Coordinates of C-alpha atoms in Angstrom, one line a residue:
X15 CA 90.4 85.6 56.4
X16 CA 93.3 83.0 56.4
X17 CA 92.3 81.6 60.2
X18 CA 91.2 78.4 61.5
X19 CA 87.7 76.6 59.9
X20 CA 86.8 75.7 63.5
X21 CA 87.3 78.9 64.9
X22 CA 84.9 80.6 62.2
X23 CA 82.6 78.2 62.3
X24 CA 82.5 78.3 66.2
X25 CA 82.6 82.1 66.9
X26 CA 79.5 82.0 64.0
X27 CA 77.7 79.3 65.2
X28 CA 78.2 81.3 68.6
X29 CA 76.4 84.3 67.7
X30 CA 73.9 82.6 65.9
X31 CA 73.3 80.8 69.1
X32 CA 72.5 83.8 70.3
X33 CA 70.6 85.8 67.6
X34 CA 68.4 82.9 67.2
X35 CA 67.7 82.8 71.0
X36 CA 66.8 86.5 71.0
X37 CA 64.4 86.5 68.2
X38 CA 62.7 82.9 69.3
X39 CA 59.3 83.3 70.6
X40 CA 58.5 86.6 68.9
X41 CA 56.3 85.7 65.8
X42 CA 58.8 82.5 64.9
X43 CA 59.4 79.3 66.2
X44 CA 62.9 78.7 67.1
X45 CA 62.7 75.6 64.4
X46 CA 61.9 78.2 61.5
X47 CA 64.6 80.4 63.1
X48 CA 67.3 77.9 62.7
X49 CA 66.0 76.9 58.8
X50 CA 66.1 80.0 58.0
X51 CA 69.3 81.3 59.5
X52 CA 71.3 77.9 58.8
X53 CA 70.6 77.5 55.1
X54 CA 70.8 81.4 54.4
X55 CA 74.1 81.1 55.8
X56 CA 75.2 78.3 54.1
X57 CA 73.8 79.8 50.6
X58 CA 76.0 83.3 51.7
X59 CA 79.3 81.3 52.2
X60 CA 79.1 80.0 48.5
X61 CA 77.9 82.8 47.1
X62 CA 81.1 84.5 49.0
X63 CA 83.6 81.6 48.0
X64 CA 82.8 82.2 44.4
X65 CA 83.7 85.4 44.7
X66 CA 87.2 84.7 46.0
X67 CA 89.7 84.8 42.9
X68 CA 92.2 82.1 43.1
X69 CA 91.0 80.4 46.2
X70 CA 91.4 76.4 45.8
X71 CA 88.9 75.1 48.6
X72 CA 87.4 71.6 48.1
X73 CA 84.0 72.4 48.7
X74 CA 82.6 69.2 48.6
X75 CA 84.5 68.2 51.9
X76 CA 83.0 71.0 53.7
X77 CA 79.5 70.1 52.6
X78 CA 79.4 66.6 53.0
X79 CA 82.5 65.9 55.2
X80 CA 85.9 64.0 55.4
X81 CA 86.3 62.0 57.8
X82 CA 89.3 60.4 56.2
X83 CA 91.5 63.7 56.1
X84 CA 90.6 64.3 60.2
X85 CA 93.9 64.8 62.0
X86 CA 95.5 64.5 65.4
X87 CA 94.6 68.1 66.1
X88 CA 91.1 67.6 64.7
X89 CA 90.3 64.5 67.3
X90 CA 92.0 66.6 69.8
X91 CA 89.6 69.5 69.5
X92 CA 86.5 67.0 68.4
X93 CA 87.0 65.2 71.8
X94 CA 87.6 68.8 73.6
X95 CA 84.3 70.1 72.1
X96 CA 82.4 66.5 73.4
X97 CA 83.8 67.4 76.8
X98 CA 82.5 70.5 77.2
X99 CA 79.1 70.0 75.4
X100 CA 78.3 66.8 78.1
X101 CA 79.4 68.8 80.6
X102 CA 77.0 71.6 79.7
X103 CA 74.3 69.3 79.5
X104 CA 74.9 67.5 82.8
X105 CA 75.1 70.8 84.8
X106 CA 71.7 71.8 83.1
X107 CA 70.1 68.6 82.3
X108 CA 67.1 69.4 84.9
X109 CA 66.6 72.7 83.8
X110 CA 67.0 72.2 80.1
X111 CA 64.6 69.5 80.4
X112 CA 62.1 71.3 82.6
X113 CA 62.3 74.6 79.9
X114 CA 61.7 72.2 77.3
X115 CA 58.5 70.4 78.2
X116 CA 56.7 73.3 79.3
X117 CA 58.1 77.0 79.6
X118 CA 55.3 77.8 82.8
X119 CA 56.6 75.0 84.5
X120 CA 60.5 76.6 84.0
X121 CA 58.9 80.1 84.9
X122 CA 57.0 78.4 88.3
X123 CA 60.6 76.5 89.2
X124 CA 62.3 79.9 89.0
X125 CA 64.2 79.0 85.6
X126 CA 64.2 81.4 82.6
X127 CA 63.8 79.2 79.6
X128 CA 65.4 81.7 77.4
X129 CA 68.2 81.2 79.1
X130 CA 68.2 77.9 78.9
X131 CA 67.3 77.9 75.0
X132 CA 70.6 79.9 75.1
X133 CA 72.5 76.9 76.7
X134 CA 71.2 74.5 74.7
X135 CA 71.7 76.6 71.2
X136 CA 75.4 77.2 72.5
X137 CA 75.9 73.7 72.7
X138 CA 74.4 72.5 69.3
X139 CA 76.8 75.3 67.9
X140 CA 80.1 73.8 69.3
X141 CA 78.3 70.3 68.2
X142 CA 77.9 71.7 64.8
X143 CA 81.9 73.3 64.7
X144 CA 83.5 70.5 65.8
X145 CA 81.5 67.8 63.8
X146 CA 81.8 69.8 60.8
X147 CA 85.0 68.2 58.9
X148 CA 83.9 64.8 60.2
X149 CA 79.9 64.7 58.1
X150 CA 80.2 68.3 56.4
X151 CA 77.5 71.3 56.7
X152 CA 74.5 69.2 54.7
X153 CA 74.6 66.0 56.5
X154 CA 75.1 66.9 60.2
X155 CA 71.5 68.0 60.6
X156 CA 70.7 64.5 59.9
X157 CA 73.0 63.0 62.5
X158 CA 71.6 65.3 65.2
X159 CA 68.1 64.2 63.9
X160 CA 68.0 60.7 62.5
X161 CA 69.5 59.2 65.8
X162 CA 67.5 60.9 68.2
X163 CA 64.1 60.3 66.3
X164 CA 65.2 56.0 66.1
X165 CA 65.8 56.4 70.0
X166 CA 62.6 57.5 70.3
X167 CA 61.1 54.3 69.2
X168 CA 61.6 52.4 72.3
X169 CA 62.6 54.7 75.0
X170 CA 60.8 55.8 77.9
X171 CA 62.5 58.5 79.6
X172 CA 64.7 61.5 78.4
X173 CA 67.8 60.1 80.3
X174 CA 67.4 56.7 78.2
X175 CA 66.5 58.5 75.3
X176 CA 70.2 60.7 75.3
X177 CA 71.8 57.2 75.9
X178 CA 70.4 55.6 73.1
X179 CA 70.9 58.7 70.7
X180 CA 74.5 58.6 71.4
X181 CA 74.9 54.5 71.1
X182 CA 72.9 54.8 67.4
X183 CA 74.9 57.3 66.5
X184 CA 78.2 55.7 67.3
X185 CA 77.0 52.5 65.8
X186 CA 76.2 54.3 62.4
X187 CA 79.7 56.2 62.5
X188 CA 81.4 52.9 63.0
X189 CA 79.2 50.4 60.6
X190 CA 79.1 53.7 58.1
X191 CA 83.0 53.9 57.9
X192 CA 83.3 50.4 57.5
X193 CA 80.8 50.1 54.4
X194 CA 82.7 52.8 53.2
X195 CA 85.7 50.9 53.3
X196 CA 84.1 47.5 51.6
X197 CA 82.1 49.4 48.9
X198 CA 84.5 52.6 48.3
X199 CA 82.1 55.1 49.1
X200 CA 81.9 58.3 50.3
X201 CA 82.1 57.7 54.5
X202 CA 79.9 61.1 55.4
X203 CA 76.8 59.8 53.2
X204 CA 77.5 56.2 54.3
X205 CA 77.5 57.4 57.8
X206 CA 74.0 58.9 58.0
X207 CA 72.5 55.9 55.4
X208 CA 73.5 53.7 58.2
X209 CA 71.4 56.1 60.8
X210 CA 68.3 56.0 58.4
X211 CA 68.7 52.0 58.2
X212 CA 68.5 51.9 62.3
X213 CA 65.9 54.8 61.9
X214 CA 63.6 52.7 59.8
X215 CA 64.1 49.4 61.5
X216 CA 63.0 51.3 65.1
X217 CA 60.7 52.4 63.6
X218 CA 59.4 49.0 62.8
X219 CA 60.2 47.1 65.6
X220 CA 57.9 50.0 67.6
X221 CA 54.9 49.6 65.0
X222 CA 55.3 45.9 65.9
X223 CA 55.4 46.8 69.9
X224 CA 52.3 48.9 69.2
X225 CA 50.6 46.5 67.4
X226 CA 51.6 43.7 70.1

């Protein structure tokens, strides 16, 4: 359609948001949903681009990400998008939490936790549009995953938990791009090989606590 990546991906990820949000609950879990709906999307837009005669898109940026080709513009709207998705989850952080652990607690606090499913789904979609170009389509599931689940390893609370994620994540980012640099590799993959390094050695250094 000759517009902006980010805008597609965002006003798509938006509705999805919402789709998925809608149909959660009723016979799915909102896990499946967003398998489902993710990687049939992702299989559509190929089948789509092959379609499109004369079209020269580097495909393989878009999947696995380049960080290296991210431009003024680009951090501008990166760091807009990590404004307004820590500013949705400070203004909802109770409730989001409260929906999350137990949906009858949310109902007897007077919250809706579709609603709040909404919220949350809203921001993982900005997450997703303006992290796209940065680790590509394939590999930012693992950097919303593989940080959160080392975090886990020696955290107590949810608040120290969202710290953590975001500290293991930048450190991965940073240590990723370097090893990139020194090896001449490709720095989305080297990213998220860094996150699974910390994600395995948490994972150890809890065993060991448990053990202890």
């Amino acid at each position: 359609l000759n517009i902006s990546i980010f805008l597609g991906v965002l006003v798509v990820a938006v509705v999805m948001a919402w789709i998925v949000t809608q149909l959660s609950g009723r016979n799915y879990a909102m896990d499946t949903l967003l398998g489902v709906f993710a990687h049939s999307a992702l299989a559509v837009g190929l089948d789509l681009v092959s379609f499109l005669a004369g079209l020269r898109l580097d495909l393989l940026a878009y999947l696995f990400g380049d960080i290296l080709a991210v431009s003024r513009l680009d951090l501008a709207v990166i760091w807009s998008g990590v404004v307004l998705v820590i500013g949705l989850i400070f203004w909802r952080w109770a409730a989001l939490l409260t929906a999350t652990i137990n949906e009858e607690l949310a109902y007897a606090n007077g919250l809706n936790p579709r609603q709040e499913q909404l919220f949350l789904s809203l921001a993982l979609g900005v997450t997703i549009a303006v992290a796209i170009k940065v680790v590509g389509v394939l590999l930012i599931v693992s950097m919303l995953i593989i940080p959160a689940a080392a975090a886990r390893n020696f955290v107590r609370t949810p608040e120290a938990m969202v710290i953590s994620t975001a500290i293991i994540g930048s450190v991965s980012a940073l240590v990723g791009l370097r090893g990139a640099y020194i090896f001449d590799t490709p720095p989305g993959p080297s990213i998220v090989c860094i996150a699974f390094a910390l994600f395995i050695l948490s994972t150890i250094i809890g065993f060991i606590k448990a053990r202890g």
